[in-house]
Short mmCIF file of C-alpha atoms in Angstrom, two decimals:
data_model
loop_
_atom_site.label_atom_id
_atom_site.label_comp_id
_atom_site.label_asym_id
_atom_site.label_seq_id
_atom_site.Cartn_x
_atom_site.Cartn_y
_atom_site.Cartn_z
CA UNK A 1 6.48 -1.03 0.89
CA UNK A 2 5.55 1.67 -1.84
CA UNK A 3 8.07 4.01 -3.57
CA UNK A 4 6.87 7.02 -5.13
CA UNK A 5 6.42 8.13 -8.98
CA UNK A 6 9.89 9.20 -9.28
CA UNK A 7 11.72 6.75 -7.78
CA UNK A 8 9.85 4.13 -9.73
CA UNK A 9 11.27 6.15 -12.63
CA UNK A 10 14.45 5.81 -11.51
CA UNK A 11 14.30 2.01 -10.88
CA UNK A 12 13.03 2.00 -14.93
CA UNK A 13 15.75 4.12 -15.84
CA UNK A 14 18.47 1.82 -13.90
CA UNK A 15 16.76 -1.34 -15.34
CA UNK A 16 17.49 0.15 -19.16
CA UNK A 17 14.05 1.29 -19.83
CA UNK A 18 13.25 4.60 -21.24
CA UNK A 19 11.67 7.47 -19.27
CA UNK A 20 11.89 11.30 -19.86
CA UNK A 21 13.86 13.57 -18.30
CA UNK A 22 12.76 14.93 -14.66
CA UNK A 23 13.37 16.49 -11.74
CA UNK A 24 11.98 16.64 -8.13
CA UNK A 25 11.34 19.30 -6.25
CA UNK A 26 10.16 20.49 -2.67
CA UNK A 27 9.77 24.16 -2.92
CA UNK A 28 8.39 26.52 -5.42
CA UNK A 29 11.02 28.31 -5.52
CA UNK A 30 13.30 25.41 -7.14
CA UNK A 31 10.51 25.06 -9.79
CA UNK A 32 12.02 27.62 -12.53
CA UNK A 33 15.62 25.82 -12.74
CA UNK A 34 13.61 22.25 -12.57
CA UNK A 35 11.92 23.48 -15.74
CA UNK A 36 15.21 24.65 -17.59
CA UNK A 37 17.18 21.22 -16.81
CA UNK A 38 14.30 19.21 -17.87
CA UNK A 39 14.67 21.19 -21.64
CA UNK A 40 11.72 23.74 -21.51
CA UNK A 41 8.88 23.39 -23.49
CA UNK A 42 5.57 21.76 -22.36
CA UNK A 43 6.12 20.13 -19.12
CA UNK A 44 4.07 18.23 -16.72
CA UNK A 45 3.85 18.87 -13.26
CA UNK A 46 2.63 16.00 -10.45
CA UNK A 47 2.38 15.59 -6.93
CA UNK A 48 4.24 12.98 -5.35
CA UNK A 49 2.04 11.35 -3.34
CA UNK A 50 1.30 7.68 -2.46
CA UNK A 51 -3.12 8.11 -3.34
CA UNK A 52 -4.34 7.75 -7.06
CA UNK A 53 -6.48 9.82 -8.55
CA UNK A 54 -4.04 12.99 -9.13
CA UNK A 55 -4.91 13.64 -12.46
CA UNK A 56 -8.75 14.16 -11.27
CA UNK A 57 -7.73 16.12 -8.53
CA UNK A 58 -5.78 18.44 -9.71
CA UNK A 59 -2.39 17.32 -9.17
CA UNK A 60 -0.87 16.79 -12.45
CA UNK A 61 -0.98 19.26 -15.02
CA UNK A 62 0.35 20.33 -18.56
CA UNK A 63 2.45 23.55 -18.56
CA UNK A 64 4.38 25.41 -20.95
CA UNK A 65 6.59 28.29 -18.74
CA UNK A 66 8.93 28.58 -15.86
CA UNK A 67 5.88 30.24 -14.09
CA UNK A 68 3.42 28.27 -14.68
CA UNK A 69 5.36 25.01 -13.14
CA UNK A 70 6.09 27.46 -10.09
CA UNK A 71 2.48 28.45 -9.62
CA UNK A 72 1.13 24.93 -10.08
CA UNK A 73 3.99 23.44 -7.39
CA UNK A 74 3.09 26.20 -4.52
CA UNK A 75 -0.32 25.09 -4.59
CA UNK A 76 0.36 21.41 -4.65
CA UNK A 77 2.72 22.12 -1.82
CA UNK A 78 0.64 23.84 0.08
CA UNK A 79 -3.01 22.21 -0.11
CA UNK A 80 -3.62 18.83 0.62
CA UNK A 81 -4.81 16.50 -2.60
CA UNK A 82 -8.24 15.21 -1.71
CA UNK A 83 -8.90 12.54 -4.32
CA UNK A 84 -11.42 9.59 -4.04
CA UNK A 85 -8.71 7.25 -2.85
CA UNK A 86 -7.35 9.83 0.19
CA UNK A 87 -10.88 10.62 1.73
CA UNK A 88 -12.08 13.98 2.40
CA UNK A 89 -9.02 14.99 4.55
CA UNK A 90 -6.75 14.64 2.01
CA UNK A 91 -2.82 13.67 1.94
CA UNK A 92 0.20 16.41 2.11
CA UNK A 93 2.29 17.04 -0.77
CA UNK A 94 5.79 16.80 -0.15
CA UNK A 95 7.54 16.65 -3.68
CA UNK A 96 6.79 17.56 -6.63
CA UNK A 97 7.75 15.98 -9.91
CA UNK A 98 8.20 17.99 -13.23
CA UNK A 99 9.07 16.15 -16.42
CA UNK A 100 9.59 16.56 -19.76
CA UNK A 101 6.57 16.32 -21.42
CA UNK A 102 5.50 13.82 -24.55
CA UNK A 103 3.67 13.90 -27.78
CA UNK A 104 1.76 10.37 -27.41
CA UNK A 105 0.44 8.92 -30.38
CA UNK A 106 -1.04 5.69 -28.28
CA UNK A 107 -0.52 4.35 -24.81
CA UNK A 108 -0.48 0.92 -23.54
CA UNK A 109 -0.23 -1.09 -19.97
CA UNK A 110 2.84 -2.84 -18.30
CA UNK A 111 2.39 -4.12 -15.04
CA UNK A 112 4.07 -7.78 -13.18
CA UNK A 113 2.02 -8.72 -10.12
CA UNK A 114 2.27 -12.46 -8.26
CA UNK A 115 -0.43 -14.80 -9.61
CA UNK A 116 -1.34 -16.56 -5.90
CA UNK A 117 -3.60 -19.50 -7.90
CA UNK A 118 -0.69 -20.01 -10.28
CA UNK A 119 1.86 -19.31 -7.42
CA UNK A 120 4.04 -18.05 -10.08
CA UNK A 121 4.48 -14.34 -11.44
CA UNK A 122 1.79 -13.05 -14.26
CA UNK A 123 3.02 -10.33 -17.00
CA UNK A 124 0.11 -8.12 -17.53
CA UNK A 125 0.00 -6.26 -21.14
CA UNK A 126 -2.93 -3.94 -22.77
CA UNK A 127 -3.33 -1.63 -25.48
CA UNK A 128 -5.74 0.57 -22.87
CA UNK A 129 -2.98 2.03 -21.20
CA UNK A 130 -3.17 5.38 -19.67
CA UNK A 131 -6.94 4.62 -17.75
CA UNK A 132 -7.65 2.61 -14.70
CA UNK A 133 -6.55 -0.83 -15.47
CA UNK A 134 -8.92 -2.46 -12.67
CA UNK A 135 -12.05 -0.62 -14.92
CA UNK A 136 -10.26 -2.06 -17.71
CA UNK A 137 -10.09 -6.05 -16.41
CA UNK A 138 -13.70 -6.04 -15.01
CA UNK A 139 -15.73 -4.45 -18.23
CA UNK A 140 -13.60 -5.65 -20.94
CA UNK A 141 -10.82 -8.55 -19.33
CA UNK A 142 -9.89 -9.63 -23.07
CA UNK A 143 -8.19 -6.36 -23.57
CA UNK A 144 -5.55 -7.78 -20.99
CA UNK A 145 -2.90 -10.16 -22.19
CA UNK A 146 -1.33 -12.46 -19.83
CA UNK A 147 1.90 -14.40 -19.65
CA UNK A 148 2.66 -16.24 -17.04
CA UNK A 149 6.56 -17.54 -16.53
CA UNK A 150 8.70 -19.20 -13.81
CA UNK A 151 10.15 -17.41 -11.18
CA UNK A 152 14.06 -18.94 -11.87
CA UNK A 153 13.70 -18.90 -15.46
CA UNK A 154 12.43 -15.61 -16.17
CA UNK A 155 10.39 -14.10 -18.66
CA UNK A 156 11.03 -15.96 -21.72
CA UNK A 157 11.64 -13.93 -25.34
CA UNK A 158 9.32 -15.76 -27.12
CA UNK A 159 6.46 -14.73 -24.58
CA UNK A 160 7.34 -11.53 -24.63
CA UNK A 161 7.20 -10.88 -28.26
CA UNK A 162 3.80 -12.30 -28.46
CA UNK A 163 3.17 -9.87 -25.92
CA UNK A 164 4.19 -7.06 -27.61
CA UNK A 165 2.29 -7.85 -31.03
CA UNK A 166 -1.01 -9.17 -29.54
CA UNK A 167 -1.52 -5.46 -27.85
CA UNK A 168 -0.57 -3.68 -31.73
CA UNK A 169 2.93 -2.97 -31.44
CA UNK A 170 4.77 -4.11 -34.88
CA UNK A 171 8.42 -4.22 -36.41
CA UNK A 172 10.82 -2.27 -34.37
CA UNK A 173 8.48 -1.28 -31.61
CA UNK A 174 7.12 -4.59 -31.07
CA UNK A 175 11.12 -5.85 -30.34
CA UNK A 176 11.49 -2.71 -28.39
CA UNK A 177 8.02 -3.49 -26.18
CA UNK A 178 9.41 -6.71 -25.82
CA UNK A 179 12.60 -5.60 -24.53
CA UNK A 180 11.36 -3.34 -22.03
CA UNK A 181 8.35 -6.69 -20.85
CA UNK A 182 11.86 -8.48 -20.56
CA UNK A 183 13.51 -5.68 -18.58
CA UNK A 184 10.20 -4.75 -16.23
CA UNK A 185 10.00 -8.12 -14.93
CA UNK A 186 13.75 -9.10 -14.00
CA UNK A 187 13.34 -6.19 -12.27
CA UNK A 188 10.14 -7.22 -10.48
CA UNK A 189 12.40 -10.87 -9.73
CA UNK A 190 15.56 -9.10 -8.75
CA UNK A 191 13.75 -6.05 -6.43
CA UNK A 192 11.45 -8.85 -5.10
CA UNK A 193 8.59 -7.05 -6.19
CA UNK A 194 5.37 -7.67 -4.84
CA UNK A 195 3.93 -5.29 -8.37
CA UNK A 196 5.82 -3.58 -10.88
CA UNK A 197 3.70 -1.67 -13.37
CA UNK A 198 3.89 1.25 -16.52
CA UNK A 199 0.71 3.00 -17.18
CA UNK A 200 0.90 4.32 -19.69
CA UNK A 201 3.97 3.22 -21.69
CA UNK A 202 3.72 5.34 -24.83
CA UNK A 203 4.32 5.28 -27.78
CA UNK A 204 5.42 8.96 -29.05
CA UNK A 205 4.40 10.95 -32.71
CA UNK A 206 8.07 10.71 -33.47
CA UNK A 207 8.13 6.66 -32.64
CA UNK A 208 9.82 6.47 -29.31
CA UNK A 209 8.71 4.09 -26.65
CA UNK A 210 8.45 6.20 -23.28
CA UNK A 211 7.68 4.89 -19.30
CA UNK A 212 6.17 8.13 -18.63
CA UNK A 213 4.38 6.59 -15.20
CA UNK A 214 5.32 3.84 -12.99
CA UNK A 215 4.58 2.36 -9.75
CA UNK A 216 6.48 -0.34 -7.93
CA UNK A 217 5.61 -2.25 -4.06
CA UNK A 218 7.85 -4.56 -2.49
CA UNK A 219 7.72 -7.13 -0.62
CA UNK A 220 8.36 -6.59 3.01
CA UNK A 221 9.90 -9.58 4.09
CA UNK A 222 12.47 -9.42 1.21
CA UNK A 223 13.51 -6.00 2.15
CA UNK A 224 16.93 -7.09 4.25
CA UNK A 225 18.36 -8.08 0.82
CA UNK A 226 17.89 -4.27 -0.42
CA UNK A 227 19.22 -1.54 1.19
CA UNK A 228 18.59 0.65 -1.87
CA UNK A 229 15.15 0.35 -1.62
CA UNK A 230 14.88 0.30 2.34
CA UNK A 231 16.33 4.17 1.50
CA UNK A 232 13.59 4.79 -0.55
CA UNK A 233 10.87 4.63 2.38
CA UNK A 234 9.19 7.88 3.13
CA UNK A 235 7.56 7.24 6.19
CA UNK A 236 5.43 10.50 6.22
CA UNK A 237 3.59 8.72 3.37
CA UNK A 238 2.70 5.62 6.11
CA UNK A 239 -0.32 5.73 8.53
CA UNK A 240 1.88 7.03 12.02
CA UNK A 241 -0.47 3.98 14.30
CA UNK A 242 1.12 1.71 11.50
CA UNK A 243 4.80 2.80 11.99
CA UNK A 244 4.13 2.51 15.22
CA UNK A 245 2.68 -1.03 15.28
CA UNK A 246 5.50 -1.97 13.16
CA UNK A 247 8.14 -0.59 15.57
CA UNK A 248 6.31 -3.19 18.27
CA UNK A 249 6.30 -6.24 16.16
CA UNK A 250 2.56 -5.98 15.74
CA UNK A 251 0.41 -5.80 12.32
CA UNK A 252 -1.93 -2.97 12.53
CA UNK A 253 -3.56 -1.80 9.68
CA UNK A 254 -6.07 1.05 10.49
CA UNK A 255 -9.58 0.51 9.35
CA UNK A 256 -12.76 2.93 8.95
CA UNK A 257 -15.37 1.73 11.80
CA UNK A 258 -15.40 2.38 15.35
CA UNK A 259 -14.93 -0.88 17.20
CA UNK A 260 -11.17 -1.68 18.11
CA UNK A 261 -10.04 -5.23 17.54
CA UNK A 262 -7.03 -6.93 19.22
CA UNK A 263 -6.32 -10.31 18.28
CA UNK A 264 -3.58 -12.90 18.23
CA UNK A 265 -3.47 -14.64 14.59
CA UNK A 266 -4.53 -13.05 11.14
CA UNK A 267 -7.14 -15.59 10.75
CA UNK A 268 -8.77 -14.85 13.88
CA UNK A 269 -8.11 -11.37 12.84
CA UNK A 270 -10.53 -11.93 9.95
CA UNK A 271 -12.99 -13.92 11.56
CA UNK A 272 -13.30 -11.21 14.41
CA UNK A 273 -13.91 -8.33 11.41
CA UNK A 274 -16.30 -10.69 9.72
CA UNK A 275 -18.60 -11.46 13.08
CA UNK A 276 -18.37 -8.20 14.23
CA UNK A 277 -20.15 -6.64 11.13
CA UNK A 278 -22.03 -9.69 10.78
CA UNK A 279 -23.70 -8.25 13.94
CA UNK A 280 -24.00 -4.74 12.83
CA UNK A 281 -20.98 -3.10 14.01
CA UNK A 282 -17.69 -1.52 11.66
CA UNK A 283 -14.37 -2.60 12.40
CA UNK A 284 -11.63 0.04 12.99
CA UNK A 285 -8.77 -1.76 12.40
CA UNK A 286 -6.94 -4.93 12.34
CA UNK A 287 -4.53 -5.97 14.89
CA UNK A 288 -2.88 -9.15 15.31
CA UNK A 289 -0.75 -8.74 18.13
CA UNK A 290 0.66 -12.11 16.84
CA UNK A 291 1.63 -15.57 18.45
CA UNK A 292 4.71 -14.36 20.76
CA UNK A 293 3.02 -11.48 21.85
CA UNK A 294 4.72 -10.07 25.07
CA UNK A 295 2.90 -8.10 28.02
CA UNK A 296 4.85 -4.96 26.49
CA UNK A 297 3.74 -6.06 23.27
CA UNK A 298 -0.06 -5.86 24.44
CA UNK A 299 0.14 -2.93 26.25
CA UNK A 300 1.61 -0.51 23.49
CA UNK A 301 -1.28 -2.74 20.93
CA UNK A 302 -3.79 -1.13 23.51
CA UNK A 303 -2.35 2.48 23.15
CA UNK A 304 -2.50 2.08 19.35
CA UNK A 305 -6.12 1.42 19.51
CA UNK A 306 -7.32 4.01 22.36
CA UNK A 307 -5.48 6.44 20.04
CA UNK A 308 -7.74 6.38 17.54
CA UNK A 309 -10.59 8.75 17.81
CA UNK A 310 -13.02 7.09 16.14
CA UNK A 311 -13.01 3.71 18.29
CA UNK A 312 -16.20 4.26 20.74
CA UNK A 313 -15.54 0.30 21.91
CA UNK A 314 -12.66 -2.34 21.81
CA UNK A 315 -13.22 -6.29 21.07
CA UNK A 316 -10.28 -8.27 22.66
CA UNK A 317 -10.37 -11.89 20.83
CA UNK A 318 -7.43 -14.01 22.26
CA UNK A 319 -7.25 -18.14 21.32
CA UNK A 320 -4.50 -19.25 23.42
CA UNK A 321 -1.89 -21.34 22.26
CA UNK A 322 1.76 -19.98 22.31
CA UNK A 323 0.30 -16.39 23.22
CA UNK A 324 -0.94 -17.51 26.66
CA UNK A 325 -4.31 -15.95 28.10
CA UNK A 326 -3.06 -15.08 31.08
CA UNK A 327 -0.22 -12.49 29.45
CA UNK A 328 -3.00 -11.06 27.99
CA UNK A 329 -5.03 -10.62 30.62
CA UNK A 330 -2.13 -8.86 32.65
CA UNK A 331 -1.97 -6.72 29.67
CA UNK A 332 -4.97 -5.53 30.12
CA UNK A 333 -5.23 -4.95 33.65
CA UNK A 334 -1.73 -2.86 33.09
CA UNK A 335 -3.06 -1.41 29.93
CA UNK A 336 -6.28 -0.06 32.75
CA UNK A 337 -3.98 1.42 34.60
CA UNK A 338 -1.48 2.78 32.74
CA UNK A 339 -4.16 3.79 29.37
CA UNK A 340 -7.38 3.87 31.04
CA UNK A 341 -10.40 2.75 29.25
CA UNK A 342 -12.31 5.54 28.21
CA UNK A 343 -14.71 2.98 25.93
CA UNK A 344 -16.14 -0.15 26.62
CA UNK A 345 -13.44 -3.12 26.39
CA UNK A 346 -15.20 -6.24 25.58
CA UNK A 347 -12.83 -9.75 26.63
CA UNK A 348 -13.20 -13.38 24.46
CA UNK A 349 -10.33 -15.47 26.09
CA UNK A 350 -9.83 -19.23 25.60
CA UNK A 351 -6.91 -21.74 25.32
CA UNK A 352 -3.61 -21.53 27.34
CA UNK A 353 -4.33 -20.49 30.90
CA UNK A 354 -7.56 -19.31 30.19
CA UNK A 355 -8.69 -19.88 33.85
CA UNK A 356 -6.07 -17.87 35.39
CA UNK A 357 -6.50 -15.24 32.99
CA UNK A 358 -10.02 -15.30 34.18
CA UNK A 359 -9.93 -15.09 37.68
CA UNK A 360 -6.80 -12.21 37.15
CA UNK A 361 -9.44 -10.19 35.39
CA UNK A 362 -12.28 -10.94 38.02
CA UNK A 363 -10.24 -9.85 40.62
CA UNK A 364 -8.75 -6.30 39.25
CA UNK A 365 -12.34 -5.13 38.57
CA UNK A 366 -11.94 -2.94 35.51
CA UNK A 367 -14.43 -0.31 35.20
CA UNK A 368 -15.37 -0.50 31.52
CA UNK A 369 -14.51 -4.11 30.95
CA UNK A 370 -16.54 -7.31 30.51
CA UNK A 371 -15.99 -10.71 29.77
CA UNK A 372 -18.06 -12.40 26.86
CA UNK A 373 -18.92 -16.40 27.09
CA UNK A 374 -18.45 -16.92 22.92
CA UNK A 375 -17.24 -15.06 20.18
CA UNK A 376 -21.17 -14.82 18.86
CA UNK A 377 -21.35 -12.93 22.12
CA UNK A 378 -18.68 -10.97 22.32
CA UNK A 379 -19.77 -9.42 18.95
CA UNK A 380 -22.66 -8.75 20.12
CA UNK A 381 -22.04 -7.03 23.10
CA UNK A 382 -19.50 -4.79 21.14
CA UNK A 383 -21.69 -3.88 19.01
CA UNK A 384 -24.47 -3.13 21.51
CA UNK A 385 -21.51 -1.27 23.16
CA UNK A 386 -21.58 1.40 20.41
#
């Protein structure tokens, strides 16, 4: 799960870590009193959206009046942010954030992600803050300081000091950096983060350390210990076929091709994506209707996919082994009749029941449907499909 920018800043703020003042807004019309509570001056406005690339787009920017921060908050409101991470149909803007603005002197990068190699949590710490860190670790990955530390025990003092001076900060900042590496990842531990990050933390002309950016994900199967955070959801921000998928128990994640997958197991999942561009075609999502899957269960994963515009064929890849073939088949003979297939459906079954599943599709005669012999040939008749 993803929060947005200001409710990462007030995670920060809760954890004992400095941010400037802010407020959020939805309207315009709120923006003038946003701008007097926050103290005046320069401020900076942002969209609060869950898509990088604002700051290229358009959607933060440096004011200095009442109607400025107005102006600048009816158009984010009211035009979509098209950035290179949202595609050319943009994302709505919701909220808007308007914050006291710094003078920065020098910026550096905070962020605590899960090392899977190490299987233990990695602090992250540059003096290139402020830029796109993943530019930063593939062109120059010595300007990233790493400390790894144990889960129970925390992140230790002594590694975060070392931190703190081997990306420039000295004397009182450098035991104030550390403070705030020591404070970002209990709070990555505590909120079972799956990435807690600052870019930039700043350092300010007059010699403050500021979070003036953060962004914080969560793990979704710790989630029933935090009902803080569960409030924190926006679901507008969320792909609705996701929500929806969720809702059913399925994992959907929605994709960019045109050929539909449905598939029980995440490995499958993969190796039905891989052959299926192997062979020339795009996959348009992944679905792993899971293990337990139900007849219910299949039928709605078959609405999720014939939803989708873009899908011109569906590629149903079922192993059997607790999810038996024959519920799937029934699925989609139901999923015929209550859906219809308006695209070609193309059926790999094996495992549990696979005969009966078989002769249950051979007998309901589904215009639009074949069976495939392999996977090899599934793919390819998919693929021909389209």
């Amino acid at each position: 799960m993803k929060i947005h920018e200001y409710q990462a800043r007030q995670l920060l703020a809760d954890a004992g870590i400095p941010v400037p003042s802010c407020e959020v807004i939805d309207r315009a019309d709120q923006a003038a009193g946003a701008y007097d509570r926050v103290g005046g001056g320069q401020v900076v406005v942002k969209a609060q959206v869950h898509a990088g690339g604002r700051g290229k787009a358009g959607y933060v920017k440096l004011v200095s009046s009442g109607r400025e921060v107005q102006e600048n908050a009816a158009r984010m409101l009211s035009t979509p942010m098209v950035s290179v991470q949202t595609g050319p149909q943009g994302v709505t803007v919701r909220k808007v954030l308007v914050a006291r603005a710094v003078d920065i002197a020098r910026e550096f990068y905070l962020g605590v992600v899960l090392d899977r190699g190490r299987r233990v949590p990695v602090m992250m710490a540059s003096a290139e803050g402020g830029v796109e860190i993943e530019a930063v670790a593939e062109k120059n990955p010595d300007a990233i300081c790493k400390a790894w530390f144990d889960p129970h025990l925390g992140l230790q003092k002594y590694q975060a000091r070392d931190l703190a001076l081997r990306i420039g900060l000295t004397g009182a900042h450098a035991a104030q950096g550390a403070d705030i590496m020591l404070r970002l990842a209990s709070a990555f531990l505590k909120k079972d983060c799956s990435l807690a990050e600052i870019n930039p933390l700043v350092l300010t002309k007059a010699g403050e350390l500021l979070a003036i950016d953060a962004k914080f994900s969560f793990d979704d199967n710790g989630l029933f210990r935090h009902e803080d955070l569960r409030a924190m959801f926006d679901p507008a921000e969320e792909n609705p076929a996701e929500l929806r998928a969720n809702a059913a128990n399925l994992t959907y994640i929605a994709l960019d091709g045109n050929i539909g997958c449905l598939v029980n197991g995440a490995g499958l999942a993969m190796a039905t994506m891989d052959i299926i561009k192997l062979h020339g075609g795009s996959p348009a999502n992944f679905l792993d209707v899971g293990g337990s899957v139900t007849k219910e269960g299949a039928i709605e994963a078959f609405r999720i996919i014939l939803a989708d515009p873009k899908v011109k064929a569906v590629l149903v890849n079922v192993f059997g082994g607790i999810a038996r073939c024959d519920v799937i088949a029934e699925a989609l003979i139901a999923a015929a009749r209550e859906v219809g297939f308006k695209v070609p459906v193309v059926v790999r079954l094996e495992g549990t029941n696979v005969e009966i599943a078989r002769k249950l599709l051979a007998d309901a005669k589904i215009p639009m449907l074949t069976t495939a012999e392999d996977l090899t040939d599934a793919a390819k008749r998919v693929c021909a499909a389209v």
